């Protein structure tokens, strides 16, 4: 629940904008996002060291081939997402 509130505050600038103006559906979305993060952390924690190393190697190969993406913003988003996953795997 704490993480859901943090996501909610960051995404919707909660103290600046009243909760009644934002709505419960937006908080429900933040709660779902928090659960997605928790499940991802659990998935990474359950991986073996060999599986993590193989996934990191695959991610590096994907980064190397990302140069063929035409759109600059799509390229940047893809690279950022892949590097974030690498950092997450290395930290776990």
PDB file of C-alpha atoms in Angstrom:
ATOM      1  CA  UNK A   1       0.000   0.000   0.000  1.00  0.00           C
ATOM      2  CA  UNK A   2       2.915   2.324   0.738  1.00  0.00           C
ATOM      3  CA  UNK A   3       4.330   1.795  -2.740  1.00  0.00           C
ATOM      4  CA  UNK A   4       0.888   2.424  -4.272  1.00  0.00           C
ATOM      5  CA  UNK A   5       0.702   5.772  -2.511  1.00  0.00           C
ATOM      6  CA  UNK A   6       4.204   6.656  -3.708  1.00  0.00           C
ATOM      7  CA  UNK A   7       3.264   5.823  -7.298  1.00  0.00           C
ATOM      8  CA  UNK A   8       0.019   7.773  -6.913  1.00  0.00           C
ATOM      9  CA  UNK A   9       1.792  10.850  -5.540  1.00  0.00           C
ATOM     10  CA  UNK A  10       4.467  10.767  -8.239  1.00  0.00           C
ATOM     11  CA  UNK A  11       2.089  10.189 -11.145  1.00  0.00           C
ATOM     12  CA  UNK A  12      -0.809  12.463 -10.187  1.00  0.00           C
ATOM     13  CA  UNK A  13       0.968  15.068  -8.013  1.00  0.00           C
ATOM     14  CA  UNK A  14      -1.411  14.135  -5.216  1.00  0.00           C
ATOM     15  CA  UNK A  15      -0.909  16.788  -2.558  1.00  0.00           C
ATOM     16  CA  UNK A  16      -1.079  19.549  -5.156  1.00  0.00           C
ATOM     17  CA  UNK A  17      -4.248  18.162  -6.739  1.00  0.00           C
ATOM     18  CA  UNK A  18      -7.096  17.075  -4.494  1.00  0.00           C
ATOM     19  CA  UNK A  19      -7.941  13.385  -4.311  1.00  0.00           C
ATOM     20  CA  UNK A  20     -11.558  14.122  -5.208  1.00  0.00           C
ATOM     21  CA  UNK A  21     -10.370  15.705  -8.463  1.00  0.00           C
ATOM     22  CA  UNK A  22      -8.151  12.744  -9.340  1.00  0.00           C
ATOM     23  CA  UNK A  23     -10.503   9.927  -8.429  1.00  0.00           C
ATOM     24  CA  UNK A  24     -10.461   6.424  -7.045  1.00  0.00           C
ATOM     25  CA  UNK A  25      -9.858   4.808 -10.428  1.00  0.00           C
ATOM     26  CA  UNK A  26      -6.466   6.496 -10.602  1.00  0.00           C
ATOM     27  CA  UNK A  27      -5.543   5.187  -7.172  1.00  0.00           C
ATOM     28  CA  UNK A  28      -6.732   1.725  -8.230  1.00  0.00           C
ATOM     29  CA  UNK A  29      -4.339   1.958 -11.172  1.00  0.00           C
ATOM     30  CA  UNK A  30      -1.477   2.915  -8.826  1.00  0.00           C
ATOM     31  CA  UNK A  31      -2.343  -0.049  -6.603  1.00  0.00           C
ATOM     32  CA  UNK A  32      -2.232  -2.398  -9.591  1.00  0.00           C
ATOM     33  CA  UNK A  33       1.147  -0.946 -10.603  1.00  0.00           C
ATOM     34  CA  UNK A  34       2.487  -1.589  -7.098  1.00  0.00           C
ATOM     35  CA  UNK A  35       1.382  -5.225  -7.357  1.00  0.00           C
ATOM     36  CA  UNK A  36       3.058  -5.531 -10.760  1.00  0.00           C
ATOM     37  CA  UNK A  37       6.319  -4.324  -9.198  1.00  0.00           C
ATOM     38  CA  UNK A  38       6.032  -6.781  -6.310  1.00  0.00           C
ATOM     39  CA  UNK A  39       5.386  -9.702  -8.650  1.00  0.00           C
ATOM     40  CA  UNK A  40       8.365  -8.696 -10.789  1.00  0.00           C
ATOM     41  CA  UNK A  41      10.633  -8.548  -7.734  1.00  0.00           C
ATOM     42  CA  UNK A  42       9.418 -12.001  -6.676  1.00  0.00           C
ATOM     43  CA  UNK A  43      10.001 -13.370 -10.186  1.00  0.00           C
ATOM     44  CA  UNK A  44      13.577 -12.084 -10.257  1.00  0.00           C
ATOM     45  CA  UNK A  45      14.277 -13.376  -6.748  1.00  0.00           C
ATOM     46  CA  UNK A  46      13.111 -16.846  -7.772  1.00  0.00           C
ATOM     47  CA  UNK A  47      15.490 -17.021 -10.754  1.00  0.00           C
ATOM     48  CA  UNK A  48      18.671 -19.043 -10.476  1.00  0.00           C
ATOM     49  CA  UNK A  49      22.062 -17.424 -11.025  1.00  0.00           C
ATOM     50  CA  UNK A  50      22.455 -19.262 -14.325  1.00  0.00           C
ATOM     51  CA  UNK A  51      19.071 -18.053 -15.553  1.00  0.00           C
ATOM     52  CA  UNK A  52      19.911 -14.485 -14.531  1.00  0.00           C
ATOM     53  CA  UNK A  53      23.231 -14.632 -16.388  1.00  0.00           C
ATOM     54  CA  UNK A  54      21.523 -16.013 -19.490  1.00  0.00           C
ATOM     55  CA  UNK A  55      18.853 -13.301 -19.374  1.00  0.00           C
ATOM     56  CA  UNK A  56      21.491 -10.562 -18.962  1.00  0.00           C
ATOM     57  CA  UNK A  57      23.367 -11.953 -21.955  1.00  0.00           C
ATOM     58  CA  UNK A  58      20.153 -11.934 -24.000  1.00  0.00           C
ATOM     59  CA  UNK A  59      19.427  -8.351 -22.954  1.00  0.00           C
ATOM     60  CA  UNK A  60      22.910  -7.234 -24.027  1.00  0.00           C
ATOM     61  CA  UNK A  61      22.313  -8.856 -27.432  1.00  0.00           C
ATOM     62  CA  UNK A  62      18.993  -7.013 -27.713  1.00  0.00           C
ATOM     63  CA  UNK A  63      20.721  -3.719 -26.894  1.00  0.00           C
ATOM     64  CA  UNK A  64      23.306  -4.410 -29.583  1.00  0.00           C
ATOM     65  CA  UNK A  65      20.584  -5.017 -32.174  1.00  0.00           C
ATOM     66  CA  UNK A  66      18.492  -2.031 -31.062  1.00  0.00           C
ATOM     67  CA  UNK A  67      20.466   0.197 -33.405  1.00  0.00           C
ATOM     68  CA  UNK A  68      18.146  -0.944 -36.178  1.00  0.00           C
ATOM     69  CA  UNK A  69      15.107   0.732 -34.618  1.00  0.00           C
ATOM     70  CA  UNK A  70      14.028   3.631 -36.831  1.00  0.00           C
ATOM     71  CA  UNK A  71      12.269   5.878 -34.317  1.00  0.00           C
ATOM     72  CA  UNK A  72      14.538   7.790 -31.939  1.00  0.00           C
ATOM     73  CA  UNK A  73      12.041   7.918 -29.101  1.00  0.00           C
ATOM     74  CA  UNK A  74      11.227   4.226 -29.499  1.00  0.00           C
ATOM     75  CA  UNK A  75      14.951   3.405 -29.521  1.00  0.00           C
ATOM     76  CA  UNK A  76      15.536   5.393 -26.338  1.00  0.00           C
ATOM     77  CA  UNK A  77      12.580   3.756 -24.568  1.00  0.00           C
ATOM     78  CA  UNK A  78      13.714   0.287 -25.595  1.00  0.00           C
ATOM     79  CA  UNK A  79      17.297   0.853 -24.477  1.00  0.00           C
ATOM     80  CA  UNK A  80      16.155   2.348 -21.165  1.00  0.00           C
ATOM     81  CA  UNK A  81      13.795  -0.564 -20.484  1.00  0.00           C
ATOM     82  CA  UNK A  82      16.471  -3.148 -21.289  1.00  0.00           C
ATOM     83  CA  UNK A  83      19.120  -1.445 -19.161  1.00  0.00           C
ATOM     84  CA  UNK A  84      16.675  -1.143 -16.255  1.00  0.00           C
ATOM     85  CA  UNK A  85      16.023  -4.878 -16.428  1.00  0.00           C
ATOM     86  CA  UNK A  86      19.770  -5.569 -16.479  1.00  0.00           C
ATOM     87  CA  UNK A  87      20.265  -3.405 -13.386  1.00  0.00           C
ATOM     88  CA  UNK A  88      17.398  -5.173 -11.637  1.00  0.00           C
ATOM     89  CA  UNK A  89      18.838  -8.598 -12.417  1.00  0.00           C
ATOM     90  CA  UNK A  90      22.318  -7.599 -11.272  1.00  0.00           C
ATOM     91  CA  UNK A  91      21.036  -6.125  -8.022  1.00  0.00           C
ATOM     92  CA  UNK A  92      19.052  -9.234  -7.075  1.00  0.00           C
TER      93      UNK A  92
END
